[in-house]
Coordinates of C-alpha atoms in Angstrom, one line a residue:
Chain H
M1 CA -43.4 173.6 98.9
I2 CA -43.5 170.3 100.7
Q3 CA -46.8 169.4 99.1
F4 CA -45.1 169.8 95.6
R5 CA -42.2 167.5 96.5
P6 CA -43.2 164.6 94.1
L7 CA -43.9 167.1 91.3
L8 CA -40.5 168.9 91.9
E9 CA -38.7 165.6 91.9
T10 CA -40.3 164.5 88.7
L11 CA -39.4 167.8 87.1
L12 CA -35.8 167.9 88.4
A13 CA -35.4 164.3 87.1
G14 CA -35.7 165.9 83.6
Q15 CA -39.1 164.3 82.9
F16 CA -41.9 165.8 80.8
I17 CA -45.2 166.3 82.5
C18 CA -48.3 165.9 80.3
P19 CA -51.9 164.8 81.0
V20 CA -51.0 161.2 80.1
S21 CA -47.8 160.8 82.0
A22 CA -48.8 162.6 85.2
P23 CA -52.3 164.0 85.1
E24 CA -52.3 165.3 88.7
H25 CA -48.9 167.1 88.3
Y26 CA -50.1 168.4 85.0
K27 CA -53.2 169.9 86.5
K28 CA -51.2 171.6 89.2
L29 CA -48.9 173.1 86.7
Q30 CA -51.7 174.6 84.7
D31 CA -52.3 176.9 87.7
I32 CA -50.2 179.9 87.0
A33 CA -49.8 180.7 90.7
I34 CA -48.4 177.3 91.4
R35 CA -46.1 177.6 88.4
E36 CA -44.8 180.9 89.7
A37 CA -44.2 179.5 93.2
I38 CA -42.2 176.6 91.7
D39 CA -40.3 179.0 89.6
D40 CA -39.3 181.0 92.7
Y41 CA -38.3 177.9 94.5
L42 CA -36.2 176.7 91.6
Q43 CA -34.5 180.0 91.0
P44 CA -31.3 179.1 93.0
L45 CA -31.0 176.0 90.8
N46 CA -31.2 178.2 87.7
R47 CA -34.3 176.5 86.5
R48 CA -37.9 177.4 85.6
V49 CA -41.0 175.7 84.4
A50 CA -41.3 175.8 80.6
S51 CA -43.9 174.4 78.2
S52 CA -44.5 173.6 74.6
D53 CA -46.3 176.2 72.5
D54 CA -49.7 174.8 73.2
E55 CA -48.8 174.0 76.8
S56 CA -49.5 170.3 76.3
V57 CA -46.2 169.4 78.1
Y58 CA -44.3 171.0 80.9
F59 CA -40.6 170.6 81.6
L60 CA -37.7 172.5 83.2
A61 CA -35.6 175.0 81.3
Y62 CA -32.6 177.0 82.4
R63 CA -33.4 180.4 83.7
D64 CA -30.1 182.1 82.8
I65 CA -27.9 180.7 80.1
D66 CA -24.2 180.9 80.3
N67 CA -21.5 179.1 78.4
N68 CA -21.7 176.1 80.7
E69 CA -25.5 175.8 80.1
R70 CA -25.0 176.3 76.4
D71 CA -22.6 173.4 76.2
L72 CA -25.0 171.2 78.1
L73 CA -27.9 172.2 75.9
K74 CA -25.9 171.4 72.8
Q75 CA -25.0 168.0 74.2
Q76 CA -28.7 167.3 75.0
L77 CA -29.8 168.4 71.5
S78 CA -27.2 166.2 69.8
V79 CA -28.6 163.2 71.8
V80 CA -32.1 164.0 70.6
M81 CA -30.9 164.5 67.1
S82 CA -29.2 161.1 67.0
S83 CA -32.4 159.5 68.1
L84 CA -34.6 161.5 65.7
L85 CA -34.5 159.3 62.7
P86 CA -35.2 156.0 64.5
L87 CA -38.1 157.8 66.3
L88 CA -39.6 159.2 63.1
E89 CA -39.1 155.8 61.4
W90 CA -40.9 154.2 64.3
L91 CA -43.8 156.6 64.0
T92 CA -44.2 155.9 60.3
Y93 CA -43.9 152.2 60.9
V94 CA -46.7 152.3 63.5
Q95 CA -48.8 154.5 61.2
E96 CA -48.4 152.0 58.5
V97 CA -49.2 148.9 60.6
Q98 CA -52.3 150.6 62.0
G99 CA -53.3 151.8 58.6
S100 CA -54.1 155.1 60.0
D101 CA -53.9 158.6 58.4
G102 CA -52.3 160.5 61.2
A103 CA -49.1 160.0 63.1
L104 CA -49.4 159.0 66.8
S105 CA -50.1 161.8 69.2
A106 CA -50.5 162.2 72.9
G107 CA -53.2 160.1 74.4
D108 CA -53.3 157.5 71.7
T109 CA -53.1 153.9 72.8
L110 CA -50.8 151.3 71.3
K111 CA -51.6 147.6 71.6
L112 CA -48.2 145.9 71.1
Q113 CA -49.7 142.5 70.5
E114 CA -51.6 143.8 67.6
L115 CA -48.5 145.4 66.1
I116 CA -46.6 142.2 66.5
L117 CA -49.3 140.1 64.8
K118 CA -49.7 142.4 61.9
T119 CA -45.9 142.7 61.5
E120 CA -45.4 139.0 61.6
D121 CA -47.8 138.6 58.7
N122 CA -46.1 141.1 56.5
P123 CA -42.5 140.6 55.2
S124 CA -42.0 144.2 54.4
L125 CA -43.1 145.4 57.9
R126 CA -40.9 142.7 59.4
Q127 CA -38.0 144.0 57.5
R128 CA -38.7 147.6 58.6
L129 CA -39.0 146.5 62.3
Q130 CA -35.8 144.6 62.0
A131 CA -34.0 147.6 60.6
L132 CA -35.5 149.8 63.4
A133 CA -34.7 147.3 66.2
T134 CA -31.0 147.1 65.3
D135 CA -30.6 150.8 65.3
K136 CA -28.3 152.1 68.1
F137 CA -31.1 153.9 69.8
F138 CA -33.3 150.8 70.2
N139 CA -30.4 148.4 70.3
S140 CA -32.0 145.0 70.0
Q141 CA -30.1 141.9 69.2
A142 CA -33.1 139.8 69.1
D143 CA -34.3 137.9 66.0
S144 CA -38.0 137.5 66.7
V145 CA -40.6 140.1 65.9
D146 CA -42.0 139.8 69.4
A147 CA -38.7 140.4 71.2
Q148 CA -37.8 143.3 68.8
A149 CA -41.1 145.0 69.3
R150 CA -40.8 144.6 73.1
Q151 CA -37.3 146.1 73.2
I152 CA -38.4 149.1 71.1
A153 CA -41.4 149.7 73.4
K154 CA -39.1 149.3 76.4
R155 CA -36.7 151.9 75.2
L156 CA -39.6 154.3 74.3
V157 CA -40.9 153.9 77.8
E158 CA -37.4 154.7 79.2
H159 CA -37.2 157.8 77.1
G160 CA -40.7 158.9 78.2
Y161 CA -42.4 158.7 74.8
L162 CA -44.6 155.9 75.9
L163 CA -46.3 155.0 79.2
Q164 CA -47.0 151.4 80.3
P165 CA -49.9 151.6 82.7
H166 CA -49.6 147.9 83.7
K167 CA -46.2 146.3 83.9
E168 CA -47.5 142.9 82.8
R169 CA -49.8 144.1 80.0
L170 CA -48.5 145.0 76.6
Y171 CA -50.5 148.1 76.1
F172 CA -49.0 151.6 76.0
Q173 CA -50.1 155.2 76.0
V174 CA -48.4 157.8 73.9
T175 CA -47.3 160.8 76.1
G176 CA -47.0 164.4 75.3
K177 CA -43.3 164.1 74.8
I178 CA -44.1 162.8 71.3
D179 CA -45.9 166.1 70.6
Y180 CA -42.9 168.0 71.9
L181 CA -40.7 165.9 69.5
I182 CA -42.9 166.8 66.5
E183 CA -42.8 170.4 67.5
L184 CA -39.1 170.2 67.6
V185 CA -39.0 168.6 64.2
R186 CA -41.2 171.4 62.8
F187 CA -38.9 174.0 64.4
I188 CA -35.8 172.4 62.9
K189 CA -37.4 172.2 59.5
D190 CA -38.2 175.9 59.6
E191 CA -34.9 176.9 61.0
E192 CA -32.8 174.9 58.6
N193 CA -35.1 175.7 55.7
I194 CA -35.4 172.1 54.9
P195 CA -37.3 171.8 51.7
L196 CA -39.9 169.3 52.7
S197 CA -42.6 169.1 50.0
E198 CA -46.2 169.4 51.0
E199 CA -47.0 166.4 49.0
Q200 CA -46.3 162.9 50.2
V201 CA -42.9 161.7 49.0
Q202 CA -42.6 158.4 47.4
E203 CA -41.3 156.0 49.9
D204 CA -38.1 154.4 48.6
L205 CA -37.3 152.5 51.8
F206 CA -35.2 149.5 51.2
Chain G
M1 CA -101.6 171.1 35.6
A2 CA -103.8 172.1 38.5
N3 CA -106.9 170.9 36.7
D4 CA -105.5 167.4 36.4
F5 CA -105.2 167.2 40.2
S6 CA -108.7 168.5 40.9
D7 CA -110.1 165.5 39.1
K8 CA -111.3 163.2 42.0
H9 CA -111.3 160.2 39.8
H10 CA -107.7 160.9 39.0
V11 CA -106.7 161.1 42.6
G12 CA -108.4 157.8 43.3
S13 CA -106.5 156.1 40.5
L14 CA -103.3 157.8 41.6
Y15 CA -103.9 156.2 45.0
E16 CA -104.3 152.7 43.5
V17 CA -101.3 153.0 41.2
G18 CA -99.1 154.3 44.0
V19 CA -100.1 151.5 46.4
E20 CA -99.5 148.9 43.7
R21 CA -96.1 150.3 42.8
L22 CA -94.9 150.7 46.4
A23 CA -95.9 147.0 46.9
L24 CA -93.9 146.2 43.8
V25 CA -90.8 147.8 45.3
G26 CA -91.4 145.9 48.5
K27 CA -91.8 142.6 46.7
H28 CA -88.5 143.0 44.9
A29 CA -86.7 144.6 47.8
K30 CA -83.8 142.1 47.7
A31 CA -83.1 142.5 44.0
L32 CA -83.3 146.3 44.2
M33 CA -81.0 146.5 47.2
Q34 CA -78.5 144.3 45.4
G35 CA -78.8 146.7 42.5
Y36 CA -78.3 149.6 44.8
L37 CA -75.1 148.1 46.2
Q38 CA -73.6 146.6 43.1
G39 CA -74.6 149.3 40.6
E40 CA -77.0 147.1 38.6
V41 CA -79.6 144.4 39.1
E42 CA -78.6 141.2 37.2
Q43 CA -81.0 140.1 34.6
E44 CA -81.4 136.7 36.1
A45 CA -82.4 138.2 39.5
L46 CA -85.8 139.3 38.1
S47 CA -88.4 137.5 36.0
E48 CA -89.2 139.1 32.7
Q49 CA -92.6 140.1 33.8
A50 CA -91.3 141.6 37.1
A51 CA -88.7 143.6 35.2
R52 CA -91.3 144.9 32.8
K53 CA -93.4 146.1 35.7
L54 CA -90.5 147.7 37.5
I55 CA -89.5 149.5 34.4
A56 CA -93.1 150.7 33.8
A57 CA -93.1 152.0 37.4
R58 CA -90.0 154.0 36.6
V59 CA -88.1 152.1 39.4
L60 CA -85.6 150.5 37.0
Y61 CA -84.3 151.2 33.6
Q62 CA -82.1 149.3 31.2
P63 CA -79.5 151.4 29.5
D64 CA -78.7 148.6 27.0
D65 CA -80.3 145.3 26.2
S66 CA -77.2 143.4 27.0
L67 CA -76.7 145.0 30.4
G68 CA -78.5 144.5 33.7
Y69 CA -81.1 146.9 35.1
K70 CA -80.2 150.1 36.9
L71 CA -82.1 151.9 39.6
R72 CA -83.5 155.2 38.7
Q73 CA -82.0 158.2 40.6
P74 CA -85.1 159.0 42.8
V75 CA -85.1 155.3 43.9
T76 CA -81.4 155.4 44.7
Q77 CA -82.0 158.6 46.6
L78 CA -84.9 157.2 48.6
I79 CA -82.7 154.2 49.7
A80 CA -79.7 156.4 50.5
A81 CA -81.9 158.6 52.7
M82 CA -83.5 155.6 54.4
V83 CA -80.3 153.9 55.2
T84 CA -78.3 157.2 55.7
D85 CA -75.7 156.2 53.2
E86 CA -73.7 159.4 53.1
N87 CA -71.7 158.2 50.1
R88 CA -74.8 158.3 47.9
R89 CA -77.1 160.7 49.7
Q90 CA -77.6 163.9 47.7
I91 CA -78.6 167.3 49.0
N92 CA -81.1 169.3 47.0
A93 CA -80.5 173.0 47.5
D94 CA -82.9 174.2 44.9
V95 CA -85.2 176.7 46.6
A96 CA -86.1 178.9 43.7
D97 CA -88.2 176.3 42.0
K98 CA -90.1 175.6 45.2
L99 CA -90.8 179.3 45.6
T100 CA -92.1 179.6 42.0
Q101 CA -94.3 176.5 42.7
I102 CA -95.7 178.1 45.8
K103 CA -96.4 181.3 43.9
A104 CA -98.2 179.5 41.1
R105 CA -100.3 177.5 43.6
V106 CA -101.3 180.6 45.6
E107 CA -102.4 182.2 42.3
S108 CA -104.4 179.1 41.4
F109 CA -105.9 179.1 44.9
R110 CA -107.0 182.7 44.6
E111 CA -108.6 182.1 41.2
A112 CA -110.5 179.2 42.5
Q113 CA -111.7 181.2 45.5
R114 CA -112.8 184.0 43.2
G115 CA -114.6 181.6 40.9
G116 CA -116.4 180.0 43.9
D117 CA -114.8 176.5 43.3
Y118 CA -114.3 175.6 46.9
V119 CA -113.3 172.0 46.2
K120 CA -110.5 173.1 43.9
A121 CA -109.4 175.9 46.4
E122 CA -109.3 173.4 49.2
L123 CA -107.1 171.1 47.1
Q124 CA -104.8 173.9 46.1
L125 CA -104.4 174.9 49.8
Q126 CA -103.4 171.4 50.6
L127 CA -100.9 171.4 47.8
I128 CA -99.4 174.7 49.1
H129 CA -99.1 173.0 52.5
E130 CA -97.2 170.2 50.9
T131 CA -94.9 172.4 48.9
V132 CA -94.0 174.4 52.0
H133 CA -93.5 171.1 53.8
D134 CA -91.2 170.0 51.0
L135 CA -89.2 173.2 51.2
T136 CA -88.6 172.9 54.9
G137 CA -88.2 169.1 54.7
Q138 CA -85.5 169.6 52.1
F139 CA -83.5 171.6 54.6
E140 CA -84.2 169.2 57.4
E141 CA -83.0 166.3 55.3
A142 CA -79.8 168.2 54.3
I143 CA -79.1 169.2 57.9
H144 CA -79.7 165.6 59.1
S145 CA -77.3 164.4 56.5
L146 CA -74.7 167.0 57.4
W147 CA -74.8 166.3 61.1
H148 CA -74.6 162.6 60.4
R149 CA -71.5 163.0 58.4
L150 CA -70.0 165.3 60.9
N151 CA -70.7 163.1 63.9
S152 CA -69.4 160.0 62.2
N153 CA -66.2 161.9 61.5
F154 CA -66.7 161.2 57.8
G155 CA -66.2 157.6 58.7
F156 CA -67.8 156.5 55.4
V157 CA -64.6 157.3 53.6
S158 CA -61.4 155.8 54.8
S159 CA -58.5 158.0 53.9
L160 CA -57.7 161.4 55.4
A161 CA -57.4 162.9 51.9
D162 CA -61.0 161.7 51.1
K163 CA -62.2 163.0 54.4
I164 CA -60.8 166.4 53.6
R165 CA -62.5 166.3 50.1
E166 CA -65.8 165.2 51.7
N167 CA -65.6 168.0 54.3
S168 CA -65.0 170.7 51.7
R169 CA -67.9 169.2 49.6
A170 CA -70.1 169.5 52.7
Q171 CA -69.0 173.0 53.2
G172 CA -70.0 173.8 49.6
Q173 CA -73.4 172.3 50.2
I174 CA -73.9 174.5 53.3
Q175 CA -73.0 177.6 51.3
R176 CA -75.6 176.7 48.6
L177 CA -78.2 175.9 51.3
I178 CA -77.6 179.2 53.0
A179 CA -77.8 181.0 49.6
G180 CA -81.0 179.1 49.0
L181 CA -82.4 180.3 52.3
A182 CA -81.6 183.9 51.3
L183 CA -83.8 183.5 48.3
V184 CA -86.9 183.3 50.5
D185 CA -88.3 186.8 50.4
F186 CA -90.7 187.2 53.3
N187 CA -92.1 190.5 51.9
E188 CA -93.2 188.6 48.9
L189 CA -94.7 185.8 51.0
I190 CA -96.6 188.4 53.1
E191 CA -98.0 189.7 49.8
F192 CA -99.1 186.2 48.8
A193 CA -100.8 185.6 52.1
E194 CA -102.6 189.0 52.0
G195 CA -106.0 188.7 53.6
H196 CA -106.0 184.9 54.4
A197 CA -105.2 184.0 58.0
G198 CA -104.4 180.3 57.2
L199 CA -102.0 181.2 54.4
R200 CA -100.3 183.9 56.5
K201 CA -99.7 181.4 59.3
L202 CA -98.3 178.8 56.9
L203 CA -96.2 181.1 54.6
V204 CA -95.1 183.7 57.1
T205 CA -95.2 182.8 60.7
K206 CA -94.5 179.1 60.7
L207 CA -92.1 179.2 57.7
Q208 CA -90.1 182.0 59.3
V209 CA -89.6 180.2 62.5
Q210 CA -88.6 177.0 60.7
L211 CA -86.2 178.6 58.3
N212 CA -84.6 180.6 61.1
G213 CA -84.1 177.4 62.9
H214 CA -82.5 175.8 59.8
H215 CA -80.3 178.8 59.3
G216 CA -79.0 178.5 62.9
S217 CA -78.4 174.8 62.5
L218 CA -76.6 175.3 59.2
L219 CA -74.3 177.9 60.7
E220 CA -73.6 175.6 63.6
V221 CA -72.8 172.7 61.3
Q222 CA -70.6 175.0 59.2
K223 CA -68.6 176.1 62.3
R224 CA -68.1 172.5 63.3
L225 CA -67.1 171.4 59.8
V226 CA -64.5 174.2 59.7
E227 CA -63.1 173.0 63.1
L228 CA -63.0 169.4 61.9
M229 CA -61.3 170.5 58.7
G230 CA -58.7 172.2 60.8
R231 CA -58.1 169.0 62.7
F232 CA -57.9 166.9 59.6
R233 CA -55.4 169.3 58.0
E234 CA -53.3 169.3 61.2
Q235 CA -53.3 165.5 61.3
Q236 CA -52.3 165.4 57.6
A237 CA -49.6 168.0 58.1
R238 CA -48.2 166.2 61.1
S239 CA -48.0 162.8 59.4
L240 CA -46.5 164.5 56.3
L241 CA -43.9 166.2 58.4
V242 CA -42.9 163.0 60.1
M243 CA -42.7 161.1 56.9
N244 CA -40.9 163.7 54.9
M245 CA -38.4 164.5 57.7
A246 CA -37.6 160.8 58.1
S247 CA -36.9 160.5 54.4
F248 CA -34.8 163.7 54.4
L249 CA -32.7 162.4 57.3
R250 CA -32.3 159.1 55.5
Q251 CA -31.0 160.9 52.4
H252 CA -28.8 163.2 54.5
P253 CA -27.1 161.0 57.1
N254 CA -24.6 163.7 58.0
F255 CA -27.2 166.4 58.6
M256 CA -26.4 168.7 61.5
V257 CA -28.6 171.3 63.1
G258 CA -27.4 174.8 63.8
D259 CA -25.9 175.8 67.2
Y260 CA -29.2 176.8 68.6
S261 CA -27.9 176.9 72.1
Y262 CA -25.2 179.5 71.3
R263 CA -27.7 182.1 70.0
S264 CA -28.2 185.2 72.0
Q265 CA -31.8 184.1 72.3
V266 CA -31.9 180.3 72.9
P267 CA -35.1 178.9 71.2
R268 CA -37.7 177.9 73.7
L269 CA -38.0 174.3 72.7
V270 CA -34.2 173.8 72.8
N271 CA -33.9 175.1 76.4
Q272 CA -34.6 171.9 78.2
A273 CA -32.5 171.6 81.4
P274 CA -30.9 168.1 81.9
A275 CA -31.9 165.9 84.8
M276 CA -30.5 166.9 88.2
P277 CA -29.6 164.1 90.5
I278 CA -31.5 164.3 93.8
A279 CA -29.3 162.5 96.3
A280 CA -29.0 162.7 100.1
A281 CA -26.5 161.2 102.6
V282 CA -26.6 160.7 106.4
S283 CA -25.2 163.7 108.3
L284 CA -22.7 163.0 110.9
D285 CA -22.4 166.5 112.2
Q286 CA -25.7 166.6 114.0
R287 CA -25.7 164.8 117.4
A288 CA -29.4 164.5 117.4
Q289 CA -29.4 162.3 114.3
Q290 CA -26.6 160.0 115.6
P291 CA -28.9 157.4 117.2
L292 CA -30.6 157.1 113.9
V293 CA -27.4 156.6 112.0
V294 CA -26.2 154.0 114.6
S295 CA -29.3 152.0 114.2
L296 CA -29.1 152.2 110.4
V297 CA -25.5 150.9 110.4
Q298 CA -26.4 148.1 112.8
Q299 CA -29.3 147.0 110.7
L300 CA -27.2 147.2 107.6
Y301 CA -24.6 145.0 109.3
K302 CA -27.2 142.4 110.2
E303 CA -28.5 142.3 106.7
L304 CA -25.0 141.9 105.2
Q305 CA -24.1 139.2 107.7
L306 CA -27.4 137.3 107.0
K307 CA -26.8 137.6 103.3
A308 CA -23.3 136.2 103.5
S309 CA -24.3 133.3 105.7
V310 CA -27.3 132.5 103.4
Q311 CA -25.0 132.6 100.4
Q312 CA -22.5 130.2 102.0
A313 CA -25.2 127.9 103.2
T314 CA -26.9 127.7 99.8
S315 CA -23.7 127.0 97.9
N316 CA -22.9 124.2 100.3
S317 CA -26.2 122.6 100.6
E318 CA -27.4 123.0 97.0
Q319 CA -26.2 119.5 96.0
V320 CA -27.6 117.9 99.0
S321 CA -31.0 119.4 98.9
V322 CA -31.6 118.4 95.3
Q323 CA -31.0 114.8 96.2
Q324 CA -33.1 115.1 99.3
K325 CA -36.0 116.6 97.4
D326 CA -35.9 113.8 94.8
Q327 CA -36.1 111.2 97.6
E328 CA -39.0 113.0 99.2
V329 CA -40.9 113.0 96.0
E330 CA -40.3 109.4 95.3
A331 CA -41.4 108.4 98.8
R332 CA -44.7 110.2 98.3
Q333 CA -45.3 108.6 95.0
Q334 CA -44.7 105.2 96.5
Q335 CA -47.1 106.0 99.3
L336 CA -49.8 107.1 96.8
K337 CA -49.4 103.8 94.9
Q338 CA -49.7 101.8 98.0
D339 CA -52.8 103.6 99.1
T340 CA -54.4 102.9 95.7
E341 CA -53.5 99.2 96.0
H342 CA -55.2 99.1 99.4
F343 CA -58.3 100.6 97.8
F344 CA -58.4 97.9 95.2
L345 CA -58.1 95.2 97.9
A346 CA -60.9 96.9 99.8
A347 CA -63.0 96.7 96.6
L348 CA -62.3 93.0 96.3
D349 CA -63.6 92.5 99.9
S350 CA -66.6 94.7 99.6
P351 CA -69.9 93.1 98.5
T352 CA -71.1 96.5 97.1
P353 CA -69.4 98.8 94.5
C354 CA -66.8 101.0 96.2
S355 CA -66.5 104.7 95.5
A356 CA -62.9 106.0 95.3
L357 CA -63.7 109.3 96.8
D358 CA -65.7 107.8 99.7
Y359 CA -62.7 105.6 100.4
L360 CA -60.4 108.6 100.4
V361 CA -62.6 110.3 103.0
E362 CA -63.2 107.2 105.1
Q363 CA -59.5 106.3 105.3
Q364 CA -58.7 110.0 106.0
L365 CA -56.0 110.0 103.3
E366 CA -54.4 113.3 102.6
W367 CA -54.3 113.1 98.8
P368 CA -56.0 115.8 96.8
P369 CA -59.1 114.1 95.3
E370 CA -58.0 114.9 91.7
A371 CA -54.6 113.2 92.2
W372 CA -56.3 110.3 93.9
L373 CA -58.7 109.6 91.0
F374 CA -55.9 110.0 88.6
Q375 CA -53.8 107.4 90.4
V376 CA -56.8 105.0 90.7
I377 CA -57.3 105.2 86.9
G378 CA -53.6 104.7 86.3
E379 CA -53.5 101.7 88.7
Y380 CA -56.5 100.1 87.0
N381 CA -55.0 100.6 83.5
S382 CA -51.7 99.1 84.6
L383 CA -53.3 95.8 85.9
P384 CA -53.0 92.8 83.6
R385 CA -56.1 92.2 81.5
A386 CA -57.2 89.1 83.4
Q387 CA -57.1 91.1 86.6
Q388 CA -58.9 94.0 85.1
Q389 CA -61.8 91.7 84.3
L390 CA -62.2 91.0 88.0
F391 CA -63.5 94.5 88.5
R392 CA -66.3 96.4 87.1
F393 CA -64.7 99.9 86.6
Q394 CA -67.2 102.7 86.3
R395 CA -66.5 106.4 85.8
E396 CA -69.1 108.9 87.1
E397 CA -68.7 111.7 84.6
A398 CA -70.6 114.7 83.3
K399 CA -70.2 117.2 80.6
A400 CA -68.2 120.3 81.6
H401 CA -70.9 122.5 80.3
V402 CA -74.1 122.3 78.2
F403 CA -72.0 123.6 75.2
N404 CA -68.8 121.8 76.1
E405 CA -68.4 118.2 75.3
L406 CA -65.5 117.8 77.7
M407 CA -66.3 115.0 80.1
I408 CA -65.3 115.6 83.7
I409 CA -64.8 112.6 86.0
H410 CA -66.4 113.2 89.4
D411 CA -65.8 109.8 91.0
I412 CA -64.9 106.2 90.2
T413 CA -66.6 103.1 91.5
L414 CA -65.0 99.7 91.6
A415 CA -67.0 96.5 92.1
Y416 CA -65.6 93.0 92.3
V417 CA -67.0 90.6 89.7
A418 CA -66.9 87.0 90.8
E419 CA -67.3 85.4 87.4
P420 CA -65.8 87.6 84.8
A421 CA -66.2 85.0 82.0
R422 CA -69.9 84.9 82.3
Q423 CA -70.1 88.7 82.3
R424 CA -68.1 88.9 79.2
S425 CA -70.3 86.5 77.4
A426 CA -73.4 88.3 78.6

């Protein structure tokens, strides 16, 4: 097990492992034998390796679920839910700035400087970024577009949705955790029977 | 119709007319291309005579006297195929007509053979070759266009919705092409070629190989198009989901999800275990590790002590060191100024012009050359005008780069001028 120590530490720290965030760990976890060995090792900690439906991300799940675990999972979900709207708003904001058709997904790159430049030139985007930045989740008190965008990116890196390969360079990679989030959104939509029309809704933002 | 073509004279004039008209297209290429892109050629772009010729050549037509000229469809198609403009390129899936044409020509060929008209038979055979070539070329062209669209990810349209529409249009084309291929009845073709080796080779063996190849390619393109369509739809669904969920949550700020974690079967996605702190501490119960612990504690003490003393020292000496620093800087500046003055004096004494950099090296001064030159220029500029005239001040400079007009000073030479007044008048 000693050779898997970095991998185990990453998993136990509650992080998601995808081809972007940790390609080597991800490759190991694709091997079912390694996954089983890790599962055995984690058994006393009541944890096992879980994955999203398409196995694009791995993370740790509880093996047996009792009341204590249920409470913790509920807490965790409520944290995710409180960050859901700002995250989705951020995704639509980026999509609009980039003028692209699809929402960001794992592996996409994000050039912050480009986002900042385009936002500065557009009052409606500036307003959207401002509203996003002051949200509790992103929690920016800054006034400038530059500082707001940086703070948002920083928080997204902290939460594992983005990866910053070079500390001093403002370019980011989208991790598999975004895909997990979208999967969760789809799950919630189905579970709660949320009537989301198939057609694009008219954006009545501000 | 076949009789027309057998006329040698006619073929000759066809050649001439064709060459003349192709040259005409070439001559007006710019105006025609502008017409292709803008939908019409402006009347001013062509002389009346040129326009008349192009209309006679069936390259252009004028739907209305008051409007500009438009390109005829075959010309537009030719350009679209030449520049692979997938927005305009059309696919022709009409196989039935080609097959009828082949049949008619085979009959005409047989007649000519029976009648002993070998020239005509030869010409018909050539026409059959061409028709078969057209038939396979039509598929080749279509397949090329389809691959091109596929490989460029339908990049010629911008929005995802348009890409999806273009993709389904391409799939429709493939279906028509495959249906067209099915119209080719090889039993019939074998009958046509009965008793003629050349025809059999052309209509049966070669055509079959080619059409089989096309069929395979079409199926491959179709498979890829369906895959791509799946990706497009997924992308579209994803972006719709994000947008619609965001607007739902905006409209329902108090929305709560169910208690998923209290279900008998906790959903897979929700079961994500929180982080577990991985901490360790020194163990005091194992004698073997004690020396390690002792050394760690000692080291820690040293570090703490050092930190404390440094902190104290810095707080005391901060004020002092700032002043000291200022003094140091000032002294150095004074020294630099003095050295420069010495250089000016040396220039006064020297019979030949003095180089500032040479002086720096000769006197073994420690100043960086750049700072030195800067100070020399400053010193010169601060001299009173009368004194400035005692010196001939010359910059040795060069452009930073062939394309950069920035002048970089490499050195400065100073020469004493004994009689400044005369120099000025000269």
